[in-house]
Amino acid sequence: MSQELVWDGFLGLPQIRGCRRAPRIPSPYCKSEAAGTKPPHSPHKARYICGSQEFSPYPKLLQSGCQGILIFFFLSPLYHFRFGIMELFVKIVSKEVMKADHLPKVVQRSEPQRVTDRTFFIDGSNQGLKTIPSDILALKELEELHLENNQIAEIPPDIQHLKNVRVLYLYKNNLQCLCPELASMISLESLDLSSNPLLYSSLPVLSCLRTLRELRLYHTGLKEVPTVICKSLHHLELFGLSGNHLESLPREIVNQTKLREIYLKQNQFSVFPCDLCALFSLEVIDLDHNKLKAIPEEIGQLVKLQKLYLAANYLPLLPESLSQCSKLSVLDLTHNLLHSLPPTLEVLTELREVGLSENRLEKVPRLLCRWTSLQLLYLRNTCLRGLRRSFKRLVNLRFLDLSQNHIDHFPGQICALRNLEILALDDNKVGQLPSTMGSLMKLKVLGLTGNDFSSFPEEIFSLVSLEKLYIGQDEGCKISYVPENIKKLRNLKELYIENNLLEQLPTSLGLMPNLEVLDCRHNLLKQLPDAICHTQELRELLLEDNLLTRLPEDLDHLINLKVLTLMNNPMEDPPMEVCAQGNDAIWKYLRENRIRKIMATKIQAWWRGTMVRKGFGSFEELLKARKKGKNSPKDKKGKKAAKGKPAKGNKK
């Protein structure tokens, strides 16, 4: 099943709006827990059994086949109190009712004809809570409780009544101590205490939670992991310790024989924790942003390992035994000291994503071209000057990052990658594109920023699926015009052409129905085409640092336009003081200006009709006379008649 690429800046360059640096392609974010903690309400982390079906707690619940009844409780932002104190919004999904309905009260067990199975879920996150409401603690059948991002300073002793709770998320609160009563939560399977200033002395109580399968302690200031936790919790499958100050793991970690995922990103490990190599169930190891200088040969014992993250360390080489991890699908080696890869790794044919950016490769490793299952490949800033001929074997590639290299011509091998969706060639020395670009039928995003194009490469117009084009030239040659044929890119949603020498934009932009973002910053634009008012989907129009003096009078017709930047332009219509007040002030000015013009036109038409009706001649004659500085034809007749008559008082 193909998965959609999610943008979040993973292995990509920072983008800061307003800076002189042109935007580059952000890279897809593929780690399951790489942000340091789980995403709130992660559907793959919180699951519910309802009758004989397994469900995610979110919109996908609304589907056929539900056997029982699932009940959700959501704290409203203004949480009022109805039964006891708290008003809860109840949503029910059942075999008979396939959409959420609000009920006035909680459905009770005494109504068997309506309820067969049920699961309670309360979302009290982001509510500014300073304590856990007592009415929540009275819900003895509660199974999942979300209290992230509040100001809770302590867990009350009454937490012991929640014996059925399986999932408890307390991420980002003010917890320092954990009460002993927490040990009474005998059903707890998933606990998140991340981003709390926890005292080390209060952590041993966690060792009593023998049913725990997932424990997240990200960003809690830990300097060491309590040994008692590793001794007692034998069912852990996920252990999250990223963002701490750990230098080692206790030897008792070997007791975690069921551990499948361990996250140790952003710690102080200078030596790979060798005890991990004895945990044969491990599938994910994240040791990004540490100080590792070597990986032990014993890592080959982890035959179930699927994802290995080692970015931002000091690794000069990899062990040959890594080839024994035959199920490896993700390997991130970004920002290390690698010059090459061990030839034995060519057998890792299951690899789907490989990050080699910011290493000293100089050439594409030969074995890489044998990883024909690759879908995402990062080779940014690796001193490449070209690609191997065999690179065209990577026919399953969807994302390819070759930015910040020394490539001086477009590699023809890329045109053979028919499944490619995203191509980043930013900051190279490419001067032209091949005529075979049209073979990239699935290409949606193309990054050409900072290359040596002397004119707009028209070969781009054959990319019928293109949605985002980055061709700003803050480095290298500058582009002075955009061809009218850009209208051929009917699917284009975002166009970045900043930092060029454009004096005008093509009128055909008005024929691009899907255009949402147009970045023309740092150019020489003197005016905008009126046709731009027809791009009804436009959301962002970035025009700062140009030579604009006026805006199209119908620009306010762009009802979806939310971002309009006009700084550093000599604006006159509307004046700069109006532009500085934001979009609403600009739209008001344009509307009033348009009304004034309409009124002036009506008055002028009325005057023309009046002059004609009074016999001053046709409008054309009046206009000619006005241009020559003469009076109207009627005035001439009056003067001729006056010559034949004596003036009053001059009788002959």
PDB file of C-alpha atoms in Angstrom, residues 510-619:
ATOM      1  CA  GLY A 510      -4.982  33.894 -14.732  1.00  0.00           C
ATOM      2  CA  LEU A 511      -5.585  30.615 -16.580  1.00  0.00           C
ATOM      3  CA  MET A 512      -4.065  28.457 -13.850  1.00  0.00           C
ATOM      4  CA  PRO A 513      -7.097  27.312 -11.840  1.00  0.00           C
ATOM      5  CA  ASN A 514      -5.215  25.544  -9.037  1.00  0.00           C
ATOM      6  CA  LEU A 515      -2.535  28.128  -8.222  1.00  0.00           C
ATOM      7  CA  GLU A 516      -2.465  28.712  -4.449  1.00  0.00           C
ATOM      8  CA  VAL A 517       0.974  30.212  -3.710  1.00  0.00           C
ATOM      9  CA  LEU A 518       2.879  32.703  -5.871  1.00  0.00           C
ATOM     10  CA  ASP A 519       6.238  33.868  -4.526  1.00  0.00           C
ATOM     11  CA  CYS A 520       7.696  36.778  -6.542  1.00  0.00           C
ATOM     12  CA  ARG A 521       9.785  38.424  -3.828  1.00  0.00           C
ATOM     13  CA  HIS A 522      13.011  40.240  -4.665  1.00  0.00           C
ATOM     14  CA  ASN A 523      12.360  40.908  -8.355  1.00  0.00           C
ATOM     15  CA  LEU A 524      11.888  44.046 -10.511  1.00  0.00           C
ATOM     16  CA  LEU A 525       8.129  43.862 -11.011  1.00  0.00           C
ATOM     17  CA  LYS A 526       6.554  47.215 -11.915  1.00  0.00           C
ATOM     18  CA  GLN A 527       2.970  46.030 -12.173  1.00  0.00           C
ATOM     19  CA  LEU A 528       0.828  42.938 -11.899  1.00  0.00           C
ATOM     20  CA  PRO A 529      -1.318  41.673 -14.780  1.00  0.00           C
ATOM     21  CA  ASP A 530      -5.034  42.241 -14.244  1.00  0.00           C
ATOM     22  CA  ALA A 531      -5.525  38.577 -15.157  1.00  0.00           C
ATOM     23  CA  ILE A 532      -4.076  37.564 -11.808  1.00  0.00           C
ATOM     24  CA  CYS A 533      -7.460  38.463 -10.329  1.00  0.00           C
ATOM     25  CA  HIS A 534      -8.841  35.324 -11.993  1.00  0.00           C
ATOM     26  CA  THR A 535      -6.711  32.904  -9.944  1.00  0.00           C
ATOM     27  CA  GLN A 536      -9.483  32.270  -7.473  1.00  0.00           C
ATOM     28  CA  GLU A 537      -7.618  29.622  -5.467  1.00  0.00           C
ATOM     29  CA  LEU A 538      -4.698  31.947  -4.652  1.00  0.00           C
ATOM     30  CA  ARG A 539      -3.926  31.923  -0.895  1.00  0.00           C
ATOM     31  CA  GLU A 540      -0.494  33.546  -0.726  1.00  0.00           C
ATOM     32  CA  LEU A 541       0.887  36.330  -2.922  1.00  0.00           C
ATOM     33  CA  LEU A 542       4.394  37.353  -1.887  1.00  0.00           C
ATOM     34  CA  LEU A 543       5.517  40.569  -3.594  1.00  0.00           C
ATOM     35  CA  GLU A 544       7.957  42.242  -1.229  1.00  0.00           C
ATOM     36  CA  ASP A 545      11.047  44.036  -2.542  1.00  0.00           C
ATOM     37  CA  ASN A 546       9.849  44.909  -6.058  1.00  0.00           C
ATOM     38  CA  LEU A 547       9.055  48.160  -7.939  1.00  0.00           C
ATOM     39  CA  LEU A 548       5.274  48.017  -7.703  1.00  0.00           C
ATOM     40  CA  THR A 549       3.338  51.285  -7.479  1.00  0.00           C
ATOM     41  CA  ARG A 550      -0.212  49.990  -7.849  1.00  0.00           C
ATOM     42  CA  LEU A 551      -2.324  46.868  -7.472  1.00  0.00           C
ATOM     43  CA  PRO A 552      -4.971  45.566  -9.898  1.00  0.00           C
ATOM     44  CA  GLU A 553      -8.250  47.218  -8.934  1.00  0.00           C
ATOM     45  CA  ASP A 554     -10.070  43.866  -8.719  1.00  0.00           C
ATOM     46  CA  LEU A 555      -7.488  42.125  -6.540  1.00  0.00           C
ATOM     47  CA  ASP A 556      -9.991  42.019  -3.685  1.00  0.00           C
ATOM     48  CA  HIS A 557     -11.994  39.515  -5.752  1.00  0.00           C
ATOM     49  CA  LEU A 558      -9.473  36.881  -4.640  1.00  0.00           C
ATOM     50  CA  ILE A 559     -11.602  35.738  -1.728  1.00  0.00           C
ATOM     51  CA  ASN A 560      -9.151  32.998  -0.670  1.00  0.00           C
ATOM     52  CA  LEU A 561      -6.120  35.296  -0.487  1.00  0.00           C
ATOM     53  CA  LYS A 562      -4.901  35.296   3.111  1.00  0.00           C
ATOM     54  CA  VAL A 563      -1.270  36.406   2.775  1.00  0.00           C
ATOM     55  CA  LEU A 564      -0.233  39.472   0.758  1.00  0.00           C
ATOM     56  CA  THR A 565       3.226  40.972   1.341  1.00  0.00           C
ATOM     57  CA  LEU A 566       4.114  44.370  -0.176  1.00  0.00           C
ATOM     58  CA  MET A 567       7.050  45.585   1.909  1.00  0.00           C
ATOM     59  CA  ASN A 568       9.820  47.503   0.140  1.00  0.00           C
ATOM     60  CA  ASN A 569       7.691  48.592  -2.803  1.00  0.00           C
ATOM     61  CA  PRO A 570       7.099  52.270  -3.785  1.00  0.00           C
ATOM     62  CA  MET A 571       3.341  51.811  -3.472  1.00  0.00           C
ATOM     63  CA  GLU A 572       1.056  54.697  -4.493  1.00  0.00           C
ATOM     64  CA  ASP A 573      -2.271  53.022  -5.227  1.00  0.00           C
ATOM     65  CA  PRO A 574      -3.001  52.019  -2.525  1.00  0.00           C
ATOM     66  CA  PRO A 575      -0.466  54.116  -0.609  1.00  0.00           C
ATOM     67  CA  MET A 576       2.059  52.417   1.631  1.00  0.00           C
ATOM     68  CA  GLU A 577       0.343  53.528   4.839  1.00  0.00           C
ATOM     69  CA  VAL A 578      -2.757  51.608   3.725  1.00  0.00           C
ATOM     70  CA  CYS A 579      -0.719  48.540   2.730  1.00  0.00           C
ATOM     71  CA  ALA A 580       0.900  48.522   6.156  1.00  0.00           C
ATOM     72  CA  GLN A 581      -2.523  48.038   7.777  1.00  0.00           C
ATOM     73  CA  GLY A 582      -3.034  44.626   6.194  1.00  0.00           C
ATOM     74  CA  ASN A 583      -5.361  42.938   3.764  1.00  0.00           C
ATOM     75  CA  ASP A 584      -8.635  44.326   5.124  1.00  0.00           C
ATOM     76  CA  ALA A 585      -7.455  47.898   4.705  1.00  0.00           C
ATOM     77  CA  ILE A 586      -6.197  47.160   1.187  1.00  0.00           C
ATOM     78  CA  TRP A 587      -9.494  45.523   0.160  1.00  0.00           C
ATOM     79  CA  LYS A 588     -11.455  48.465   1.575  1.00  0.00           C
ATOM     80  CA  TYR A 589      -9.291  50.929  -0.342  1.00  0.00           C
ATOM     81  CA  LEU A 590      -9.690  48.988  -3.605  1.00  0.00           C
ATOM     82  CA  ARG A 591     -13.474  48.768  -3.195  1.00  0.00           C
ATOM     83  CA  GLU A 592     -13.830  52.472  -2.437  1.00  0.00           C
ATOM     84  CA  ASN A 593     -11.548  53.354  -5.324  1.00  0.00           C
ATOM     85  CA  ARG A 594     -13.596  51.173  -7.652  1.00  0.00           C
ATOM     86  CA  ILE A 595     -16.822  52.824  -6.476  1.00  0.00           C
ATOM     87  CA  ARG A 596     -15.331  56.275  -7.110  1.00  0.00           C
ATOM     88  CA  LYS A 597     -14.397  55.281 -10.639  1.00  0.00           C
ATOM     89  CA  ILE A 598     -17.860  53.899 -11.301  1.00  0.00           C
ATOM     90  CA  MET A 599     -19.444  57.110 -10.045  1.00  0.00           C
ATOM     91  CA  ALA A 600     -17.097  59.216 -12.157  1.00  0.00           C
ATOM     92  CA  THR A 601     -18.005  57.168 -15.227  1.00  0.00           C
ATOM     93  CA  LYS A 602     -21.720  57.625 -14.565  1.00  0.00           C
ATOM     94  CA  ILE A 603     -21.335  61.388 -14.089  1.00  0.00           C
ATOM     95  CA  GLN A 604     -19.301  61.652 -17.269  1.00  0.00           C
ATOM     96  CA  ALA A 605     -21.950  59.699 -19.209  1.00  0.00           C
ATOM     97  CA  TRP A 606     -24.684  61.955 -17.808  1.00  0.00           C
ATOM     98  CA  TRP A 607     -22.707  65.062 -18.837  1.00  0.00           C
ATOM     99  CA  ARG A 608     -22.207  63.747 -22.339  1.00  0.00           C
ATOM    100  CA  GLY A 609     -25.918  63.041 -22.765  1.00  0.00           C
ATOM    101  CA  THR A 610     -26.842  66.468 -21.389  1.00  0.00           C
ATOM    102  CA  MET A 611     -24.503  68.302 -23.763  1.00  0.00           C
ATOM    103  CA  VAL A 612     -25.817  66.401 -26.753  1.00  0.00           C
ATOM    104  CA  ARG A 613     -29.468  66.906 -25.794  1.00  0.00           C
ATOM    105  CA  LYS A 614     -28.943  70.663 -25.475  1.00  0.00           C
ATOM    106  CA  GLY A 615     -27.745  70.879 -29.023  1.00  0.00           C
ATOM    107  CA  PHE A 616     -24.056  71.413 -28.504  1.00  0.00           C
ATOM    108  CA  GLY A 617     -23.375  68.811 -31.176  1.00  0.00           C
ATOM    109  CA  SER A 618     -22.585  65.126 -31.076  1.00  0.00           C
ATOM    110  CA  PHE A 619     -20.167  63.847 -28.486  1.00  0.00           C
TER     111      PHE A 619
END
